[in-house]
Short mmCIF file of C-alpha atoms and ligand atoms in Angstrom, two decimals:
data_model
loop_
_atom_site.label_atom_id
_atom_site.label_comp_id
_atom_site.label_asym_id
_atom_site.label_seq_id
_atom_site.Cartn_x
_atom_site.Cartn_y
_atom_site.Cartn_z
CA UNK L 333 -33.65 -4.10 -33.22
CA UNK L 334 -31.33 -1.15 -34.03
CA UNK L 335 -27.78 -1.71 -35.03
CA UNK L 336 -25.55 -0.01 -32.37
CA UNK L 337 -22.04 -1.00 -33.35
CA UNK L 338 -20.22 -2.75 -36.16
CA UNK L 339 -16.70 -4.01 -35.25
CA UNK L 340 -14.21 -5.84 -37.22
CA UNK L 341 -15.63 -9.39 -36.40
CA UNK L 342 -19.08 -8.82 -34.89
CA UNK L 343 -22.17 -6.56 -35.03
CA UNK L 344 -24.28 -5.51 -32.03
CA UNK L 345 -27.93 -4.72 -31.97
CA UNK L 346 -30.42 -3.58 -29.35
CA UNK L 347 -33.23 -6.00 -28.38
CA UNK L 348 -36.70 -5.64 -26.79
CA UNK L 349 -34.95 -5.99 -23.58
CA UNK L 350 -32.94 -2.84 -22.58
CA UNK L 351 -30.50 -4.88 -20.54
CA UNK L 352 -29.70 -7.36 -23.52
CA UNK L 353 -28.00 -7.05 -26.81
CA UNK L 354 -27.89 -9.29 -29.88
CA UNK L 355 -24.21 -10.02 -30.97
CA UNK L 356 -23.74 -11.27 -34.55
CA UNK L 357 -20.62 -13.00 -35.64
CA UNK L 358 -19.37 -11.96 -39.11
CA UNK L 359 -17.33 -13.86 -41.63
CA UNK L 360 -14.77 -11.04 -41.67
CA UNK L 361 -11.23 -11.74 -40.50
CA UNK L 362 -8.71 -9.01 -39.65
CA UNK L 363 -5.18 -8.93 -38.23
CA UNK L 364 -2.60 -6.36 -37.36
CA UNK L 365 -5.10 -3.96 -35.90
CA UNK L 366 -7.37 -4.15 -38.97
CA UNK L 367 -4.65 -3.62 -41.56
CA UNK L 368 -5.03 -7.05 -42.98
CA UNK L 369 -8.50 -8.12 -44.12
CA UNK L 370 -10.23 -11.11 -45.58
CA UNK L 371 -13.61 -12.98 -45.44
CA UNK L 372 -13.97 -16.67 -44.69
CA UNK L 373 -17.20 -18.53 -45.45
CA UNK L 374 -18.48 -20.11 -42.24
CA UNK L 375 -16.20 -18.25 -39.84
CA UNK L 376 -19.12 -16.59 -38.03
CA UNK L 377 -20.75 -19.79 -37.42
CA UNK L 378 -17.58 -21.52 -36.26
CA UNK L 379 -16.58 -18.74 -33.85
CA UNK L 380 -20.02 -18.41 -32.48
CA UNK L 381 -20.31 -22.22 -31.80
CA UNK L 382 -16.84 -22.33 -30.23
CA UNK L 383 -17.45 -19.25 -28.07
CA UNK L 384 -20.90 -20.37 -26.96
CA UNK L 385 -19.68 -23.76 -25.98
CA UNK L 386 -16.83 -22.31 -23.91
CA UNK L 387 -19.00 -19.56 -22.30
CA UNK L 388 -21.65 -22.23 -21.32
CA UNK L 389 -18.79 -24.44 -19.73
CA UNK L 390 -17.31 -21.44 -17.92
CA UNK L 391 -20.71 -20.51 -16.46
CA UNK L 392 -21.20 -24.07 -15.29
CA UNK L 393 -17.72 -23.78 -13.48
CA UNK L 394 -18.93 -20.52 -11.73
CA UNK L 395 -17.40 -17.93 -14.00
CA UNK L 396 -20.05 -15.15 -14.76
CA UNK L 397 -20.21 -14.29 -18.45
CA UNK L 398 -22.37 -12.14 -20.77
CA UNK L 399 -23.77 -15.20 -22.48
CA UNK L 400 -27.61 -15.41 -22.25
CA UNK L 401 -28.58 -17.85 -25.14
CA UNK L 402 -27.80 -18.68 -28.73
CA UNK L 403 -30.63 -17.66 -31.28
CA UNK L 404 -29.18 -18.81 -34.53
CA UNK L 405 -25.92 -20.17 -36.00
CA UNK L 406 -24.20 -16.77 -35.90
CA UNK L 407 -26.27 -14.79 -33.34
CA UNK L 408 -26.25 -14.77 -29.57
CA UNK L 409 -28.14 -12.80 -26.87
CA UNK L 410 -25.76 -11.30 -24.40
CA UNK L 411 -26.13 -9.21 -21.24
CA UNK L 412 -25.48 -5.43 -22.19
CA UNK L 413 -22.22 -4.33 -20.61
CA UNK L 414 -20.08 -1.16 -20.27
CA UNK L 415 -16.93 -2.70 -21.74
CA UNK L 416 -13.70 -1.87 -19.93
CA UNK L 417 -11.37 -0.43 -22.57
CA UNK L 418 -8.69 -2.84 -21.75
CA UNK L 419 -7.66 -6.12 -23.26
CA UNK L 420 -6.44 -8.71 -20.70
CA UNK L 421 -3.78 -11.05 -22.26
CA UNK L 422 -2.78 -14.28 -20.67
CA UNK L 423 0.29 -16.06 -21.83
CA UNK L 424 1.43 -19.59 -20.97
CA UNK L 425 3.94 -19.95 -23.65
CA UNK L 426 6.16 -17.45 -25.44
CA UNK L 427 4.52 -16.38 -28.88
CA UNK L 428 3.41 -13.30 -30.81
CA UNK L 429 4.18 -9.78 -29.49
CA UNK L 430 5.86 -11.28 -26.37
CA UNK L 431 8.63 -12.65 -28.66
CA UNK L 432 8.76 -9.52 -30.68
CA UNK L 433 9.04 -7.29 -27.62
CA UNK L 434 11.65 -9.48 -25.78
CA UNK L 435 13.61 -10.75 -28.88
CA UNK L 436 12.95 -14.39 -27.96
CA UNK L 437 11.98 -17.41 -29.94
CA UNK L 438 8.42 -18.66 -29.69
CA UNK L 439 7.55 -21.90 -27.96
CA UNK L 440 9.08 -21.88 -24.43
CA UNK L 441 6.70 -22.45 -21.49
CA UNK L 442 6.61 -19.88 -18.84
CA UNK L 443 7.20 -20.92 -15.14
CA UNK L 444 3.85 -19.20 -14.30
CA UNK L 445 1.17 -17.49 -16.52
CA UNK L 446 1.82 -13.79 -17.51
CA UNK L 447 -1.00 -11.39 -17.32
CA UNK L 448 -0.70 -8.21 -19.54
CA UNK L 449 -3.02 -5.31 -20.13
CA UNK L 450 -3.32 -3.23 -23.41
CA UNK L 451 -5.51 -0.33 -24.22
CA UNK L 452 -8.30 -1.42 -26.50
CA UNK L 453 -7.56 0.95 -29.36
CA UNK L 454 -6.72 -0.01 -32.90
CA UNK L 455 -5.75 3.64 -33.61
CA UNK L 456 -2.92 3.39 -30.97
CA UNK L 457 -2.17 -0.27 -31.95
CA UNK L 458 -3.48 -1.67 -28.55
CA UNK L 459 -0.38 -0.44 -26.60
CA UNK L 460 0.82 -2.42 -23.51
CA UNK L 461 0.11 -0.63 -20.27
CA UNK L 462 0.35 -1.34 -16.49
CA UNK L 463 -1.92 -1.05 -13.54
CA UNK L 464 -0.77 2.47 -12.80
CA UNK L 465 -1.72 3.58 -16.28
CA UNK L 466 -5.13 1.95 -16.07
CA UNK L 467 -5.81 3.75 -12.84
CA UNK L 468 -4.49 7.11 -14.04
CA UNK L 469 -6.46 6.86 -17.37
CA UNK L 470 -9.49 5.76 -15.32
CA UNK L 471 -9.95 2.75 -17.51
CA UNK L 472 -10.74 0.68 -14.42
CA UNK L 473 -10.37 1.06 -10.61
CA UNK L 474 -7.86 -0.76 -8.57
CA UNK L 475 -10.46 -3.11 -7.29
CA UNK L 476 -11.54 -3.95 -10.82
CA UNK L 477 -7.94 -4.56 -11.96
CA UNK L 478 -7.46 -7.02 -9.06
CA UNK L 479 -10.82 -8.77 -9.78
CA UNK L 480 -10.06 -9.04 -13.55
CA UNK L 481 -6.61 -10.35 -12.85
CA UNK L 482 -7.94 -13.08 -10.56
CA UNK L 483 -10.68 -14.03 -12.88
CA UNK L 484 -8.36 -14.08 -15.96
CA UNK L 485 -6.04 -16.50 -14.11
CA UNK L 486 -9.00 -18.73 -13.09
CA UNK L 487 -10.29 -18.83 -16.64
CA UNK L 488 -6.83 -19.73 -17.82
CA UNK L 489 -6.70 -22.79 -15.55
CA UNK L 490 -10.11 -23.92 -16.74
CA UNK L 491 -9.36 -23.36 -20.36
CA UNK L 492 -5.89 -24.91 -20.32
CA UNK L 493 -7.42 -28.12 -18.98
CA UNK L 494 -10.38 -27.98 -21.46
CA UNK L 495 -8.23 -27.42 -24.52
CA UNK L 496 -5.82 -30.10 -23.34
CA UNK L 497 -8.49 -32.73 -23.34
CA UNK L 498 -9.11 -31.83 -26.91
CA UNK L 499 -5.37 -32.26 -27.65
CA UNK L 500 -4.80 -28.45 -27.81
CA UNK L 501 -2.25 -26.42 -25.97
CA UNK L 502 -3.44 -22.97 -24.86
CA UNK L 503 -0.48 -20.79 -25.65
CA UNK L 504 -2.09 -17.26 -25.06
CA UNK L 505 -5.44 -15.58 -25.33
CA UNK L 506 -7.26 -12.29 -24.80
CA UNK L 507 -10.12 -11.54 -22.60
CA UNK L 508 -12.47 -8.56 -22.24
CA UNK L 509 -14.59 -7.69 -19.26
CA UNK L 510 -17.48 -5.28 -18.72
CA UNK L 511 -19.74 -3.82 -16.10
CA UNK L 512 -23.34 -5.13 -16.09
CA UNK L 513 -25.77 -2.46 -17.33
CA UNK L 514 -28.08 -3.57 -14.54
CA UNK L 515 -25.42 -3.33 -11.83
CA UNK L 516 -22.17 -1.73 -12.77
CA UNK L 517 -20.52 -3.03 -9.58
CA UNK L 518 -20.48 -6.52 -11.18
CA UNK L 519 -17.88 -7.28 -13.76
CA UNK L 520 -18.47 -10.26 -16.26
CA UNK L 521 -16.57 -11.83 -18.94
CA UNK L 522 -17.50 -10.24 -22.34
CA UNK L 523 -16.86 -10.50 -26.15
CA UNK L 524 -15.79 -14.01 -27.47
CA UNK L 525 -13.33 -16.87 -26.74
CA UNK L 526 -12.45 -18.45 -30.12
CA UNK L 527 -9.46 -19.19 -32.33
CA UNK L 528 -9.49 -15.51 -33.34
CA UNK L 529 -8.31 -14.44 -29.87
CA UNK L 530 -6.43 -17.56 -28.62
CA UNK L 531 -3.32 -19.30 -29.76
CA UNK L 532 -4.01 -23.01 -29.84
CA UNK L 533 -1.29 -25.56 -30.87
CA UNK L 534 -1.89 -29.17 -31.48
CA UNK L 535 -0.26 -31.08 -28.71
CA UNK L 536 1.15 -33.87 -30.87
CA UNK L 537 2.37 -31.96 -33.98
CA UNK L 538 2.71 -28.40 -32.65
CA UNK L 539 0.56 -27.26 -35.70
CA UNK L 540 -0.98 -23.74 -35.32
CA UNK L 541 -4.81 -24.10 -35.07
CA UNK L 542 -5.78 -20.42 -34.63
CA UNK L 543 -5.67 -17.03 -36.36
CA UNK L 544 -1.92 -17.18 -36.74
CA UNK L 545 -2.85 -19.30 -39.89
CA UNK L 546 -4.38 -16.17 -41.35
CA UNK L 547 -1.81 -13.71 -39.96
CA UNK L 548 1.12 -15.70 -41.49
CA UNK L 549 -0.68 -16.95 -44.60
CA UNK L 550 -0.31 -20.62 -43.53
CA UNK L 551 -3.64 -21.67 -45.37
CA UNK L 552 -6.36 -23.96 -43.99
CA UNK L 553 -7.69 -21.27 -41.67
CA UNK L 554 -11.32 -22.47 -41.52
CA UNK L 555 -10.28 -26.12 -41.59
CA UNK L 556 -8.44 -25.61 -38.28
CA UNK L 557 -11.29 -23.63 -36.71
CA UNK L 558 -13.67 -26.42 -37.81
CA UNK L 559 -11.25 -29.01 -36.25
CA UNK L 560 -11.08 -27.06 -32.99
CA UNK L 561 -14.96 -27.02 -32.82
CA UNK L 562 -15.08 -30.66 -33.58
CA UNK L 563 -12.57 -31.58 -30.91
CA UNK L 564 -14.41 -29.42 -28.22
CA UNK L 565 -17.82 -30.72 -29.12
P1 ADP W 2010 -13.74 -4.59 -32.50
O1 ADP W 2010 -14.55 -3.58 -31.79
O2 ADP W 2010 -12.31 -4.76 -31.86
O3 ADP W 2010 -13.72 -4.47 -33.99
P2 ADP W 2010 -15.66 -6.83 -32.65
O4 ADP W 2010 -16.00 -6.81 -34.07
O5 ADP W 2010 -15.50 -8.17 -31.96
O6 ADP W 2010 -14.30 -6.04 -32.16
O7 ADP W 2010 -16.85 -6.10 -31.96
C1 ADP W 2010 -17.53 -6.46 -30.80
C2 ADP W 2010 -17.49 -5.35 -29.87
O8 ADP W 2010 -18.57 -5.49 -28.87
C3 ADP W 2010 -16.17 -5.09 -29.13
O9 ADP W 2010 -15.89 -3.74 -29.14
C4 ADP W 2010 -16.60 -5.62 -27.69
O10 ADP W 2010 -15.85 -4.93 -26.76
C5 ADP W 2010 -18.01 -5.29 -27.63
N1 ADP W 2010 -18.75 -6.17 -26.78
C6 ADP W 2010 -18.61 -7.54 -26.51
N2 ADP W 2010 -19.49 -7.97 -25.65
C7 ADP W 2010 -20.31 -7.04 -25.27
C8 ADP W 2010 -21.37 -6.81 -24.32
N3 ADP W 2010 -21.87 -7.84 -23.72
N4 ADP W 2010 -21.92 -5.62 -24.25
C9 ADP W 2010 -21.44 -4.58 -24.81
N5 ADP W 2010 -20.45 -4.63 -25.76
C10 ADP W 2010 -19.83 -5.73 -25.92
N1 UDP W 2011 -5.33 -10.92 -29.17
C1 UDP W 2011 -6.52 -10.53 -29.53
N2 UDP W 2011 -6.89 -9.18 -29.94
C2 UDP W 2011 -5.93 -8.31 -29.86
C3 UDP W 2011 -4.61 -8.58 -29.53
C4 UDP W 2011 -4.33 -9.85 -29.00
O1 UDP W 2011 -7.35 -11.42 -29.55
O2 UDP W 2011 -6.17 -7.23 -30.15
C5 UDP W 2011 -4.86 -12.31 -28.84
C6 UDP W 2011 -4.07 -12.90 -29.84
O3 UDP W 2011 -4.89 -13.71 -30.68
C7 UDP W 2011 -3.21 -13.84 -29.11
C8 UDP W 2011 -3.08 -13.09 -27.62
O4 UDP W 2011 -4.13 -12.25 -27.69
O5 UDP W 2011 -3.89 -15.09 -28.82
C9 UDP W 2011 -1.73 -12.40 -27.55
O6 UDP W 2011 -1.48 -11.62 -28.66
P1 UDP W 2011 -0.17 -10.90 -28.93
O7 UDP W 2011 0.02 -9.81 -27.83
O8 UDP W 2011 0.97 -11.84 -29.02
O9 UDP W 2011 -0.37 -9.99 -30.16
P2 UDP W 2011 -0.44 -10.32 -31.74
O10 UDP W 2011 0.36 -11.50 -31.99
O11 UDP W 2011 -1.79 -10.43 -32.03
O12 UDP W 2011 0.18 -9.09 -32.24
#
């Protein structure tokens, strides 16, 4: 069980199965491409629980993910992937960098979901790119971009409904995809889906229930993550 990667929020280890990895959720929180850092007790457990629950639900709805099984409160066995070095962002409502980039106020609902791509690089500050950049930089093929876009919009529909039942509005979120180690022609959903990578607002009060509580020093970060888990469970 060799450690193969330590990221900002998770660690990856090899397993006895060459096609599977062990992914451990840490208590570390970072924002602004790693420039702001903190530790929150229980964060790893909460994000693992939320992400596992969402991935199991997506699998049931026919969306292939890397999820294999949970082995402890903070560790999960996942299919080994070659991760596409792009972040896929889906936005339903204006917030975050959309507002910064366009000089708009947060909170207005888009007429249709927006799909964006960024290069997965903290050094570069995850710059926004388009499909032509992706093809030119060979980050993914045209077919892969089409597949990822369609899958991201499908996931958005499922998640919007899922969160709404829990009284949460899905404002925006980030997805990662990867090619299966056993068959690189197959793309599956990777990484995690948790309040670290989604904006979730309480439907009634508009209260932020996600990592913006940490980014903006609003307090009650883990209380909000725990509330999200409770509502989804
Ligand atoms: P970061 O790398 O941005 O600091 P994390 O701390 O979340 O992020 O690290 C997890 C890393 O594992 C990410 O780089 C992610 O792309 C990668 N990853 C997620 N799922 C898989 C998978 N199934 N196979 C291989 N790598 C994965
Ligand atoms: N996001 C993420 N990782 C990133 C960048 C964005 O998980 O490296 C998520 C973020 O939590 C939000 C959505 O993607 O839910 C859109 O983020 P945005 O582009 O507004 O950037 P940010 O506000 O993080 O600068």
